[in-house]
Coordinates of C-alpha atoms and ligand atoms in Angstrom, one line a residue:
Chain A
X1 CA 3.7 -50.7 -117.1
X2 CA 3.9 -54.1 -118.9
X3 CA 2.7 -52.1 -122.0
X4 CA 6.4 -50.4 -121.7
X5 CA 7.8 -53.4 -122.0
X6 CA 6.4 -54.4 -125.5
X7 CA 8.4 -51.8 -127.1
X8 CA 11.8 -52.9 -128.3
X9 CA 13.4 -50.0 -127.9
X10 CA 12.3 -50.0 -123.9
X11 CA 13.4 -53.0 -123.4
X12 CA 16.7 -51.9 -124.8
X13 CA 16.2 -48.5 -122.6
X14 CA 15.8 -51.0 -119.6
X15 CA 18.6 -53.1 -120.0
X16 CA 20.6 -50.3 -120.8
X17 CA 19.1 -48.5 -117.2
X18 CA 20.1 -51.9 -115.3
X19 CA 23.8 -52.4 -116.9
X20 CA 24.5 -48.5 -116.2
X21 CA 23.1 -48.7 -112.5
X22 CA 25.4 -51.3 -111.8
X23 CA 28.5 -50.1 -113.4
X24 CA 27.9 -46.4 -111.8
X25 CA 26.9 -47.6 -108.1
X26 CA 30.1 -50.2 -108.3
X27 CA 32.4 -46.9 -109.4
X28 CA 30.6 -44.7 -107.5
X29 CA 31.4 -46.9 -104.0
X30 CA 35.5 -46.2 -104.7
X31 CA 34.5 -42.3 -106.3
X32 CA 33.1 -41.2 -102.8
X33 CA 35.1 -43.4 -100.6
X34 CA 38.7 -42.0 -102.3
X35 CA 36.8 -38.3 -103.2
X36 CA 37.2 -38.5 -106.7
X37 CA 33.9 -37.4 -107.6
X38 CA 35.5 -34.3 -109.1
X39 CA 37.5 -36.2 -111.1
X40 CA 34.4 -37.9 -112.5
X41 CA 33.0 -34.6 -113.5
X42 CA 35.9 -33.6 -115.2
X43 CA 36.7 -37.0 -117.4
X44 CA 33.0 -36.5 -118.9
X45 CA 34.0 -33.3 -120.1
X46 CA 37.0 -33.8 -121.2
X47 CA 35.6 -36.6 -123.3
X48 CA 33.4 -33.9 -125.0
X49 CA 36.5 -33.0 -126.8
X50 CA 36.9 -36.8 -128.2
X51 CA 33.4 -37.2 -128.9
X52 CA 33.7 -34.1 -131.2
X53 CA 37.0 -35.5 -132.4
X54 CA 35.4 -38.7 -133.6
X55 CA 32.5 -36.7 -135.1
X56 CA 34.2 -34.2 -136.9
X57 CA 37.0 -36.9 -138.8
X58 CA 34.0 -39.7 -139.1
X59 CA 35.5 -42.2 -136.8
X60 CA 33.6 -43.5 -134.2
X61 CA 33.1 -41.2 -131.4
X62 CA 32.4 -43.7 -128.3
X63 CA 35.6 -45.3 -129.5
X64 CA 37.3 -41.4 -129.5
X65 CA 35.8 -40.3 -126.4
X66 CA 36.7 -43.6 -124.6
X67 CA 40.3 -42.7 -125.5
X68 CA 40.4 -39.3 -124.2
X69 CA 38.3 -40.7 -121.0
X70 CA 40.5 -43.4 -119.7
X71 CA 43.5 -41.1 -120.9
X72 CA 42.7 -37.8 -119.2
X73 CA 41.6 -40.2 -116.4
X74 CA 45.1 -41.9 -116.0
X75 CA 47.2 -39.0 -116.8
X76 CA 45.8 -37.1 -114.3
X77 CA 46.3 -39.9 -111.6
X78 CA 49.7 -40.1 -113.3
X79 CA 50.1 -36.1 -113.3
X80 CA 49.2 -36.0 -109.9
X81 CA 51.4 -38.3 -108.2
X82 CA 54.4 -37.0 -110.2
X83 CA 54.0 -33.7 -109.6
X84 CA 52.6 -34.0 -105.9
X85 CA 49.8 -31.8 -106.9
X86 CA 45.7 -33.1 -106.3
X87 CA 43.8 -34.8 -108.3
X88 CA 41.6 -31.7 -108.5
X89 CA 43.6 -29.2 -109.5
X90 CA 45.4 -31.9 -112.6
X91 CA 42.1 -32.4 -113.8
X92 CA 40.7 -28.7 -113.1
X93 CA 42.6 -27.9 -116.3
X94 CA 41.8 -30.8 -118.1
X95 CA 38.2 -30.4 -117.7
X96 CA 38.1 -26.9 -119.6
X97 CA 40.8 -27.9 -122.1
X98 CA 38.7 -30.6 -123.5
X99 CA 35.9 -29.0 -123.4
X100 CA 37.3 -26.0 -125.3
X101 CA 38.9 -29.2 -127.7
X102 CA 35.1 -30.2 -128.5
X103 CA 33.3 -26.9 -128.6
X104 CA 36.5 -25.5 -131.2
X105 CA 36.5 -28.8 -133.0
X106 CA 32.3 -28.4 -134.0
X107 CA 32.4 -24.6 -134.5
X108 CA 35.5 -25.3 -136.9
X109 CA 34.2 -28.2 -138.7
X110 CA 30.7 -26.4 -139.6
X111 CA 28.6 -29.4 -140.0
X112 CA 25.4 -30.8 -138.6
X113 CA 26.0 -33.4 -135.9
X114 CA 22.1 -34.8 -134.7
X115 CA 24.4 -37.4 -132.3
X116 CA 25.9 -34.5 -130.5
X117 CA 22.6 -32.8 -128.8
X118 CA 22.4 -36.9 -127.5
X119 CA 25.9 -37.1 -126.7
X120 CA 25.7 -34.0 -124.2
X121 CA 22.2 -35.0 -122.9
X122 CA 22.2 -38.7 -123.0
X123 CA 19.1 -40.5 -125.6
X124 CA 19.0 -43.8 -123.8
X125 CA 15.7 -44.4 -125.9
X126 CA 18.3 -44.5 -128.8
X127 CA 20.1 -47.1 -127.2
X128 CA 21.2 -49.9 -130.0
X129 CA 22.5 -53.3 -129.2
X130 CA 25.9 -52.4 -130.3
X131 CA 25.7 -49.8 -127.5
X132 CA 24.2 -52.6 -124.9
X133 CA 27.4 -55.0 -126.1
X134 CA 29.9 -52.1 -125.3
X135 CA 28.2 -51.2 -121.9
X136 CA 28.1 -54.9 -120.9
X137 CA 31.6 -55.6 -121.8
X138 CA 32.4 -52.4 -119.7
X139 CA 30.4 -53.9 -116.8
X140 CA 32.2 -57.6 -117.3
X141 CA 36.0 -56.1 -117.5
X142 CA 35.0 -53.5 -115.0
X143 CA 33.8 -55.7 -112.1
X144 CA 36.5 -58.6 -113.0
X145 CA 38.8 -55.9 -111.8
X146 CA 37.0 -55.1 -108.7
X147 CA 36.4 -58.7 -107.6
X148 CA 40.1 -59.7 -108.3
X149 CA 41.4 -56.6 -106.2
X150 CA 38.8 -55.7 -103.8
X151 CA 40.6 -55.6 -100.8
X152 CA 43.8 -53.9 -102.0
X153 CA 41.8 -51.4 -103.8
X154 CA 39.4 -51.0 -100.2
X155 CA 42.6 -50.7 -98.9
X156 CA 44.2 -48.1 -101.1
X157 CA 41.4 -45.9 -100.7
X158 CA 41.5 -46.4 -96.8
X159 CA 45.2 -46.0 -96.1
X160 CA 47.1 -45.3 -99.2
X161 CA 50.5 -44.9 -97.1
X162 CA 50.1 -48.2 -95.6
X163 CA 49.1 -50.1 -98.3
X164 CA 52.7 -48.6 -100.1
X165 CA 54.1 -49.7 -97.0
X166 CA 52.8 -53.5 -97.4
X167 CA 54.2 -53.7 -100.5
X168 CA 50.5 -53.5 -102.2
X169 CA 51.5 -52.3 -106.3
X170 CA 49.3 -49.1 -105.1
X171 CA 50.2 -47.2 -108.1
X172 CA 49.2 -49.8 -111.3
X173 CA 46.0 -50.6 -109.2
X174 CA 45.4 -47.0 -108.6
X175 CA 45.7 -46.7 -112.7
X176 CA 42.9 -49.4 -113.0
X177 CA 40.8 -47.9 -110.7
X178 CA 40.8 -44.9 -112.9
X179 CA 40.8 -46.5 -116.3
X180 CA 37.7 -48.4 -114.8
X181 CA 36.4 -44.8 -113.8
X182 CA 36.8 -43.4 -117.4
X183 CA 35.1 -46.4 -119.0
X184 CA 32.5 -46.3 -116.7
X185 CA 31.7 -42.7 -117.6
X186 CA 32.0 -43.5 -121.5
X187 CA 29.3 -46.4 -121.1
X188 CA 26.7 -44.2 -119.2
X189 CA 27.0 -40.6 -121.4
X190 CA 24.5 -42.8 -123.7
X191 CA 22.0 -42.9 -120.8
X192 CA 22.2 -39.2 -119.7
X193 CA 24.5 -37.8 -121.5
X194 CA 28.0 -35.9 -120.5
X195 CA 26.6 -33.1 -118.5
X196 CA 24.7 -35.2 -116.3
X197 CA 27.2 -38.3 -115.9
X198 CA 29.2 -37.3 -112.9
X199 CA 25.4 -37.3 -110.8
X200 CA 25.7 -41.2 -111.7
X201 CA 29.1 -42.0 -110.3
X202 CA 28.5 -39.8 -107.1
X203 CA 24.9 -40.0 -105.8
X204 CA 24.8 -43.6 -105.3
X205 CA 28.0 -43.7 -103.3
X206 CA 27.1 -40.9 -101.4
X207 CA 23.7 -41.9 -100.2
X208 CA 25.0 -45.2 -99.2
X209 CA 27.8 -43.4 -97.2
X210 CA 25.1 -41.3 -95.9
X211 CA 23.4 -44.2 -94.2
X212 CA 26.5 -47.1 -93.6
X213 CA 28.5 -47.4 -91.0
X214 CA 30.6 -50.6 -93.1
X215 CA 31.6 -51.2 -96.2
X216 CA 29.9 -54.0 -97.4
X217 CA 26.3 -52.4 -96.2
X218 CA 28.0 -49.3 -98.6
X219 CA 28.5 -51.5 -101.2
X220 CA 24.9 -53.5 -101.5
X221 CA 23.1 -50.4 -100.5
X222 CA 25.2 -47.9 -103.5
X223 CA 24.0 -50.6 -105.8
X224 CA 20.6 -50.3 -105.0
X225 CA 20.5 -46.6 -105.0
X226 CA 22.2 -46.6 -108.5
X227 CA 19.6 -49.5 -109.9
X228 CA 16.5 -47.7 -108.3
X229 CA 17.9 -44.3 -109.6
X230 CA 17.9 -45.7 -113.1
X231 CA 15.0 -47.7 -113.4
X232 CA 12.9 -45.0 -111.5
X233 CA 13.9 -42.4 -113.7
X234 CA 13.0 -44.6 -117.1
X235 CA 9.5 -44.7 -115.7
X236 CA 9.2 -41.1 -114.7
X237 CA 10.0 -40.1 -118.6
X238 CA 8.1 -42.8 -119.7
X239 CA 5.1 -41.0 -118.0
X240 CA 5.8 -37.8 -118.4
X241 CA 7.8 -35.4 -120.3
X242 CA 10.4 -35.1 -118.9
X243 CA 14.0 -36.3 -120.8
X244 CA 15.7 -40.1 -119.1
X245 CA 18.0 -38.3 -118.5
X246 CA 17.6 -35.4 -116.4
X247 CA 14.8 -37.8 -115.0
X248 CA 17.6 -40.2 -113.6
X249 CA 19.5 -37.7 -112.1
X250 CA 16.3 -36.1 -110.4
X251 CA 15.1 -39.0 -109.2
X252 CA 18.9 -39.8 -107.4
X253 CA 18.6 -36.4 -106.3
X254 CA 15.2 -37.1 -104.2
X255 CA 16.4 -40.8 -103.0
X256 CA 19.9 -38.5 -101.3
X257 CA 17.8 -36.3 -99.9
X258 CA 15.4 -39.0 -98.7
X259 CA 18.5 -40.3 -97.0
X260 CA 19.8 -37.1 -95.8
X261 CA 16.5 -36.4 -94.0
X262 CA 16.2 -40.1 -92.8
X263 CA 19.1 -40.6 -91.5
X264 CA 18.4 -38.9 -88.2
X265 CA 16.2 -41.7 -87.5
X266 CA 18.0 -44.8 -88.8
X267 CA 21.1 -43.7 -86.0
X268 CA 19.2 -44.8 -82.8
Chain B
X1 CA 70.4 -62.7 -83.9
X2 CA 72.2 -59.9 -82.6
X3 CA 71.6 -56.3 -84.3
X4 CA 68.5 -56.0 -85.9
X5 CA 69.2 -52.7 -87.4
X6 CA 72.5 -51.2 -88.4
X7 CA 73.5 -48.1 -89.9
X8 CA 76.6 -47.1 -91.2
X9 CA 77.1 -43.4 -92.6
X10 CA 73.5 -43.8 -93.7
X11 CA 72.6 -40.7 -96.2
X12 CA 69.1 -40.0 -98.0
X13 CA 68.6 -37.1 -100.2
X14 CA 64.9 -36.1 -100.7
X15 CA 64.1 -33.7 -103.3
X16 CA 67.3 -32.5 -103.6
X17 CA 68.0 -31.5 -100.4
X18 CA 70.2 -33.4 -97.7
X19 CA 67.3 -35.1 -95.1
X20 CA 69.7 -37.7 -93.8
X21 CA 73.5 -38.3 -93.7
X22 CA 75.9 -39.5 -91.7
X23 CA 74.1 -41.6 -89.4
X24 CA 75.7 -44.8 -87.7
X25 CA 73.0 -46.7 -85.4
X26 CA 72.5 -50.0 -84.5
X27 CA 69.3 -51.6 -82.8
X28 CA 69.9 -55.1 -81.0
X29 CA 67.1 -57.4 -80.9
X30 CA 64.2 -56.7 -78.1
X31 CA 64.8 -53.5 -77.1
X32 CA 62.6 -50.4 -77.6
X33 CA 64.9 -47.7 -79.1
X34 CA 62.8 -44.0 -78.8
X35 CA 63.8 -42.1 -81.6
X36 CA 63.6 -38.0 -81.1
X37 CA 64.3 -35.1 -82.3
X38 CA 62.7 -31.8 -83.8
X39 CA 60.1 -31.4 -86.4
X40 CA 61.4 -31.8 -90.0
X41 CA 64.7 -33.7 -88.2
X42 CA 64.4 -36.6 -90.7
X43 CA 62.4 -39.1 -88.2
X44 CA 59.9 -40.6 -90.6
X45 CA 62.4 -40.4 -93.3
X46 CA 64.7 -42.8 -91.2
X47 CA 61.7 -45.3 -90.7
X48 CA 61.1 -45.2 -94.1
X49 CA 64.5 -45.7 -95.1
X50 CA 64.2 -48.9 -92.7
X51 CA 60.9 -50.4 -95.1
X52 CA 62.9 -49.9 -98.4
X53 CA 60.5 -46.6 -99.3
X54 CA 63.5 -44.1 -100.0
X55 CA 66.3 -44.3 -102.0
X56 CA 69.5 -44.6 -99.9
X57 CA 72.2 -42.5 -101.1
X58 CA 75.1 -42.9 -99.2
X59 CA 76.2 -45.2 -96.7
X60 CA 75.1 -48.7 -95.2
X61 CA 71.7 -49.9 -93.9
X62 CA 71.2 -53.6 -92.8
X63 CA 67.9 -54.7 -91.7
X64 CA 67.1 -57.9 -90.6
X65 CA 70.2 -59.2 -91.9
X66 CA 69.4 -58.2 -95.4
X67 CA 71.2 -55.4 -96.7
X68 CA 69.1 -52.1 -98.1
X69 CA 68.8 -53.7 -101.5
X70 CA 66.8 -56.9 -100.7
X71 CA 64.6 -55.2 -98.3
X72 CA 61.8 -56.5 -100.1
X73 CA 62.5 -59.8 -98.8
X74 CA 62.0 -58.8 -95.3
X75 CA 59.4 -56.2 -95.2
X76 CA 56.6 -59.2 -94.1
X77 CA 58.5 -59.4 -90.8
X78 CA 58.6 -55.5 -90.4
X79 CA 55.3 -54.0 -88.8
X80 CA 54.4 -50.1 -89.8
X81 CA 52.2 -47.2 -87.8
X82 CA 52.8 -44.7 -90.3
X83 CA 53.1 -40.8 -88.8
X84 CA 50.2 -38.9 -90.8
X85 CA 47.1 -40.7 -90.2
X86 CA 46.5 -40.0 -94.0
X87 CA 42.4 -42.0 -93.9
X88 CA 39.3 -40.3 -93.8
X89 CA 38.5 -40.3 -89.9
X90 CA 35.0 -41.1 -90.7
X91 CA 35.8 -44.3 -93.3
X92 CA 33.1 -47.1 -92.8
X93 CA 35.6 -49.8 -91.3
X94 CA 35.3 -52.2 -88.1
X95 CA 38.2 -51.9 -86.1
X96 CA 38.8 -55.9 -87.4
X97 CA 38.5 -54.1 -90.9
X98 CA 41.0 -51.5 -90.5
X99 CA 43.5 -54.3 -88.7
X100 CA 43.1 -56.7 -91.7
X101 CA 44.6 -54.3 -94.0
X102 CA 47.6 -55.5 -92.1
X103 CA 47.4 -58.5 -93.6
X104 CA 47.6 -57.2 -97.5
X105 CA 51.0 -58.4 -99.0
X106 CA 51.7 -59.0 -102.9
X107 CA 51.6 -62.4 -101.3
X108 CA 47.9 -62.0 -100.9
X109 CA 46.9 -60.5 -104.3
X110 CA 44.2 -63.0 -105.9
X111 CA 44.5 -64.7 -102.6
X112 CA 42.2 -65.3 -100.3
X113 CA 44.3 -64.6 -96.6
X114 CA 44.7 -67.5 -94.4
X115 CA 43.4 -67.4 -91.4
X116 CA 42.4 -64.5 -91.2
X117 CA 39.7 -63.8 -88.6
X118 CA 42.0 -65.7 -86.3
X119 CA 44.7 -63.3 -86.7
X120 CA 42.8 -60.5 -86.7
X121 CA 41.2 -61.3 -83.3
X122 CA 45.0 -62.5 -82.0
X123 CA 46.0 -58.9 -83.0
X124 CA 43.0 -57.3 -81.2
X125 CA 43.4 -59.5 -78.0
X126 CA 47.5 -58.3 -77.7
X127 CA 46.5 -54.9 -77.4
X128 CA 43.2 -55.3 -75.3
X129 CA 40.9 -54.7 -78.1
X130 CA 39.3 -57.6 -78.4
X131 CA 35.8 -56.5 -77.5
X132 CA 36.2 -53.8 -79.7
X133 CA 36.1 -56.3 -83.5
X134 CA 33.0 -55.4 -84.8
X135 CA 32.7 -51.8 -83.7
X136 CA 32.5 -48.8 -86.2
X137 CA 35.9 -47.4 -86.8
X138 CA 35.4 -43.9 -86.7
X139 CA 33.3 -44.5 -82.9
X140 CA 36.3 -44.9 -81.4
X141 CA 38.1 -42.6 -79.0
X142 CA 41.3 -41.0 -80.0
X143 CA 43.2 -43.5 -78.2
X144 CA 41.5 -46.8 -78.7
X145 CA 41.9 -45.9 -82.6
X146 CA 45.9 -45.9 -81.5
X147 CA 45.0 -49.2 -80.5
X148 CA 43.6 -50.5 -83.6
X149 CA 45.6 -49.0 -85.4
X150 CA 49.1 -50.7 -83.4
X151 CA 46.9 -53.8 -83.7
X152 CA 46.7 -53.7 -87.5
X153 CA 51.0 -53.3 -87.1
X154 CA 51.3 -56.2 -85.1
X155 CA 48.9 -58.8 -87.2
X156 CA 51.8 -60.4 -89.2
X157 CA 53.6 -61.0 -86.7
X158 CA 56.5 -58.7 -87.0
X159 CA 59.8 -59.3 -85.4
X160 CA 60.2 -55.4 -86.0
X161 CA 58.0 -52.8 -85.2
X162 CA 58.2 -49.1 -86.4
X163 CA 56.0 -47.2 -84.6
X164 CA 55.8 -43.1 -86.1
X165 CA 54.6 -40.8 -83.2
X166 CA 51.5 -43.4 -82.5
X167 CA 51.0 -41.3 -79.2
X168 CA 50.7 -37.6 -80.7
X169 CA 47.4 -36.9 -80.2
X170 CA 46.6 -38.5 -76.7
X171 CA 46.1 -37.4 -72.8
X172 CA 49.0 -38.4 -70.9
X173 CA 46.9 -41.2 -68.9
X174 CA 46.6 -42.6 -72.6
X175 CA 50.0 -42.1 -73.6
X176 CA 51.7 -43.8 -70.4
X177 CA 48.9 -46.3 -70.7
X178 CA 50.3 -47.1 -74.7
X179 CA 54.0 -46.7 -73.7
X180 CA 53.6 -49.7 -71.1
X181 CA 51.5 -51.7 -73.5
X182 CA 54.3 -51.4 -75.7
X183 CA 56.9 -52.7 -73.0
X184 CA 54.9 -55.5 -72.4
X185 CA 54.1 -56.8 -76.2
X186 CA 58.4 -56.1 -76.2
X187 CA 58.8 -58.4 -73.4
X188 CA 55.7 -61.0 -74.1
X189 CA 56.8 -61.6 -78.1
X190 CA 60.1 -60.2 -77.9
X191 CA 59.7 -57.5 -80.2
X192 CA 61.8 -54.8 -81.4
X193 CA 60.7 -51.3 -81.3
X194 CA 61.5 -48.0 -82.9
X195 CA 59.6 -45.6 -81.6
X196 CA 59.3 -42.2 -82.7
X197 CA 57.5 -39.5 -80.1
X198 CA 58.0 -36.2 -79.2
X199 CA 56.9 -36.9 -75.9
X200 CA 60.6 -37.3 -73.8
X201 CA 59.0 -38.1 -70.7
X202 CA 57.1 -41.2 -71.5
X203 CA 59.6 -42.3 -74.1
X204 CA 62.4 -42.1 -71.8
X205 CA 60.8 -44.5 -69.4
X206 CA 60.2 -46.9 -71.0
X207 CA 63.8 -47.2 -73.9
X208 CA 66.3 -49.0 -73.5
X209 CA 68.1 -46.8 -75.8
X210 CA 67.2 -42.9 -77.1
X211 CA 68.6 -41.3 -80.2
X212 CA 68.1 -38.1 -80.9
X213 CA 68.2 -37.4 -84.5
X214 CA 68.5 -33.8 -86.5
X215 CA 69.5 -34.9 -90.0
X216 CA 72.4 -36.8 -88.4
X217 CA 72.8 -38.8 -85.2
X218 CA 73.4 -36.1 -82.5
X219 CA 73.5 -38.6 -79.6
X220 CA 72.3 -42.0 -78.9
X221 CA 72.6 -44.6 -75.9
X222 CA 71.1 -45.2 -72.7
X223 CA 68.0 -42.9 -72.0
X224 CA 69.7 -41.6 -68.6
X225 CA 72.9 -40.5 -70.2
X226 CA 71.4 -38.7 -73.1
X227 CA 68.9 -37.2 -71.5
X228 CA 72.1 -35.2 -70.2
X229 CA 74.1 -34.6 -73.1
X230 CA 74.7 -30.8 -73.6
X231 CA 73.0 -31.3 -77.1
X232 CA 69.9 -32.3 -75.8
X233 CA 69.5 -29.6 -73.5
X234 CA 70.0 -27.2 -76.1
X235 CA 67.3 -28.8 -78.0
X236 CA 64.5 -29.5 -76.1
X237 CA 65.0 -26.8 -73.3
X238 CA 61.6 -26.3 -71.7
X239 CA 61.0 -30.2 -71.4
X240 CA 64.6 -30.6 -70.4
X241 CA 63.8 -29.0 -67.2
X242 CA 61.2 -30.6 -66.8
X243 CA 62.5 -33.9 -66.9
X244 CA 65.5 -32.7 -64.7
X245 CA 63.5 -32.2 -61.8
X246 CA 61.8 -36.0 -62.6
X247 CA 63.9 -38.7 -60.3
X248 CA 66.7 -40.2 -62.4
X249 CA 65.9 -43.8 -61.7
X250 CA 63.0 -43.6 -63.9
X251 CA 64.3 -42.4 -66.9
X252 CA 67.3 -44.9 -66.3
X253 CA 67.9 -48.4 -65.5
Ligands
LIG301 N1 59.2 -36.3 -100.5 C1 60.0 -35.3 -100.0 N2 60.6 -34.4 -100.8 C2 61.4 -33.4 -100.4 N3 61.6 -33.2 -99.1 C3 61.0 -34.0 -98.2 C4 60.2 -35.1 -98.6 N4 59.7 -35.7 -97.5 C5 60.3 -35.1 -96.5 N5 61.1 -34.1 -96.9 C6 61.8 -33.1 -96.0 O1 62.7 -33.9 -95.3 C7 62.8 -33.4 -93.9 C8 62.6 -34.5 -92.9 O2 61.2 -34.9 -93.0 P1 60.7 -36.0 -92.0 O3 59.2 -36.1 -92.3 O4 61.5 -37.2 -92.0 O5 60.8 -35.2 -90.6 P2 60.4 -35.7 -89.1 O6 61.5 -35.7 -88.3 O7 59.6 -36.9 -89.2 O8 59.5 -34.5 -88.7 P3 58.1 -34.4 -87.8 O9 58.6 -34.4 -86.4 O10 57.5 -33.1 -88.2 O11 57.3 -35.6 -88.2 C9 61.9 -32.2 -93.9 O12 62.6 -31.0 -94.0 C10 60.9 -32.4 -95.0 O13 60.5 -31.2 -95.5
LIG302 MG1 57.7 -37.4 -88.9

């Protein structure tokens, strides 16, 4: 264990682990409390088509695939309330279409792209400190937001109707909270990569949901989920063979269904 | 101040279609005007016409004093129990919780609210919830969730309230018991109430006034007189005779 943490590159891995615990658990709290968690599925796969953009012309693809993120994230919030039509189906097509976008744009451009296997499977062991300054400044603008508009945005995913009613701007902070949710999904593909993101920004939310009966127990106890969930899984690969990635997600898997089965007895 | 609401010719077009027109209303201060009429009859899009939520397109709407195009400035003073309880029944809220989103305004962005648990428990107390602060949300009965819920309307302080069917949903001990809590926060803070039901029996007891709206004003005055307009009988025929065999007195005054 304190061998681990000799290596540079672990420490990276674990700093990485720590920022993207917190910045999924934090998302994850409004992702299962406004059932988004769809939506989070379908922004990291729609940024598969600007990841491959960025690849295929040279330019930087976290800086491309944060684009299309937070884009397909806010036009489909934007789509949504236009149209009167849900979240789900808006991004239901976006979720193939830039998927399609990514998989067209690699076959076309016939090159070889080592990033992209890390890109859809996450290489947090790869993790440089250009990648920790981006994920911390994710984490910094993301939980500014949060802080500064907690209770409206508790509120919008409570009551949406009678927040409109108090005169709360629901639709701009509605926009952040989705912006905030496409960054957040941009920051942790590094750490398990696009097909596994969306575990991330549900798991911790719903375990906490699982076993709160207030908010603020929700809150603490999604952040602890998300932290153990990330730190956990770093160990398990460090001791076996088994990928970060995949190994996060597992290891969120068991603590759910730890809570699923405990639950029973927490509730009298 | 004399009318707290008035309506002159008062059109809304939603979608296209004609949900509103023609209506001419007025609401004086403290009374309790029930508002009825059938499904799709334009009910909710009246209330929301009162809050400055849909465009107005023809016509005259004062509220508060303040014409339809500064409603803005009044809405603090106007509480809301919106119709569709839109919120996930099983949200992890106290009832204080679910009451202090009440208190969100654009005057409390970045803010912290002032005195807030005090209001909060204010609100609770005028609807006999008190006990109830720190209990989980979603363990409440149908009907002491009406109560949270009318608390969270009334913790500003309203001078108007605008209550959407807040009694759908409950046993008729619970609706008569919500109907008379209403006449009683009228009479202790001198509210005014709008109060939209489909239930003619309770509402009728307890108005001072009844309009019965289907896309325009059909008829509105005192309870007893238009509970036997012709129109209303057509309407609402099986309650109608119903209420016909109920003593007058009751439904009048
Ligand atoms: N946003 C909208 N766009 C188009 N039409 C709408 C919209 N909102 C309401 N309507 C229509 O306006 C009419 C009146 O609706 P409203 O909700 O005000 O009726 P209501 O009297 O409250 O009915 P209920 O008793 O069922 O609650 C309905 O025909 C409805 O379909
Ligand atoms: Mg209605």
């Amino acid at each position: 264990m304190s061998e681990m943490l000799t290596y540079g590159f672990m420490q990276r891995a674990l700093l990485a682990a720590l920022l993207v615990g917190i910045l999924c658990s934090t998302i994850s709290f409004f992702v299962v409390l406004k059932r988004l968690s769809f939506l989070g599925a379908g922004i990291s796969h729609t940024a598969l088509g600007g990841i491959a953009l960025g690849l295929v012309t040279g330019a930087d693809p976290v800086l491309t695939g944060s684009v299309f993120a937070v884009g397909t994230a806010m036009s489909t919030g934007y789509i949504s309330r236009i149209g009167k039509i849900s979240e789900d189906t808006v991004i239901g097509i976006f979720y193939a279409s830039g998927m399609a976008l990514g998989i067209a744009l690699i076959s076309s451009f016939k090159g070889y792209y080592p990033e992209l296997f890390a890109l859809l499977f996450g290489n947090i062991l790869s993790v440089s400190g250009r990648d920790l300054l981006y994920m911390g400044l994710a984490l910094a603008g993301i939980l500014v937001f949060v802080v500064l508009f907690f209770k409206e945005l508790l509120a919008i995913c409570f009551d949406e109707e009678m927040a409109e009613a108090g005169g709360l701007p629901v639709g701009p902070l509605y926009m952040g909270l989705l912006a905030a949710m496409g960054l957040t999904v941009i920051a942790s593909i590094q750490l398990v990569g696009v097909v596994l993101v969306a575990a991330l920004i549900v798991t911790p939310g719903a375990t906490a949901y699982r076993l709160s009966s207030n908010y603020r127990s929700m809150l603490v106890l999604s952040l602890a989920v998300g932290i153990a969930g990330s730190f956990g899984g770093l160990f398990v690969s460090y001791y076996y063979p088994v990928p970060p990635g995949a190994a996060i997600v597992l290891v969120l898997a068991v603590i759910f269904a730890a809570a699923m089965a405990l639950r029973p007895l927490l509730n009298k | 101040m004399g009318e707290l609401i008035e309506a002159e010719g008062l059109g809304v077009n939603l979608g296209g279609r004609t949900v509103l027109e023609g209506i001419t209303f007025s609401v004086r201060a403290g009374q309790l005007t029930g508002i009825i009429g059938p499904n799709g009859a334009g009910k909710t899009t009246f209330l929301r016409a009162i809050l400055g939520l849909v465009k107005i397109r023809e016509g005259r709407l004062n509220v508060l004093g303040v014409p339809s195009s500064r409603l803005m400035e009044v809405r603090q003073k106007i509480g809301y129990m919106p119709q569709r309880q839109s919120f996930e029944k099983s949200f992890p809220l106290s009832a204080s919780d679910v009451v202090a989103v009440g208190l969100l305004s654009p005057a409390t962005l970045l803010r912290k609210i002032a005195n807030k648990d005090r209001r909060i428990r204010a609100a609770l107390q005028s609807v006999g919830m008190g006990e109830y602060a720190s209990r989980p949300f979603k363990d409440l009965s149908g009907g002491e969730q009406q109560r949270i819920l009318l608390a969270r309307s009334l913790v500003r302080q309203p001078d108007l309230l605008l209550l959407d069917e807040p009694n759908a949903g409950l046993d008729f001990p619970a609706q008569q018991s919500f109907v008379e809590l209403l006449h009683k926060l009228k009479l202790e803070k001198g509210l005014t109430i709008l109060l939209v039901s489909h239930d003619l029996v309770s509402v009728a007891s307890a108005a001072d006034q009844l309009a019965c709206i289907d896309r325009t004003m059909h008829v509105h005055g005192r309870p007893a007189d238009v509970l036997v307009s012709p129109y209303l009988k057509d309407a609402y025929r099986c309650q109608y005779d119903f209420l016909s065999t109920l003593d007058k007195e009751r439904c009048g005054h």
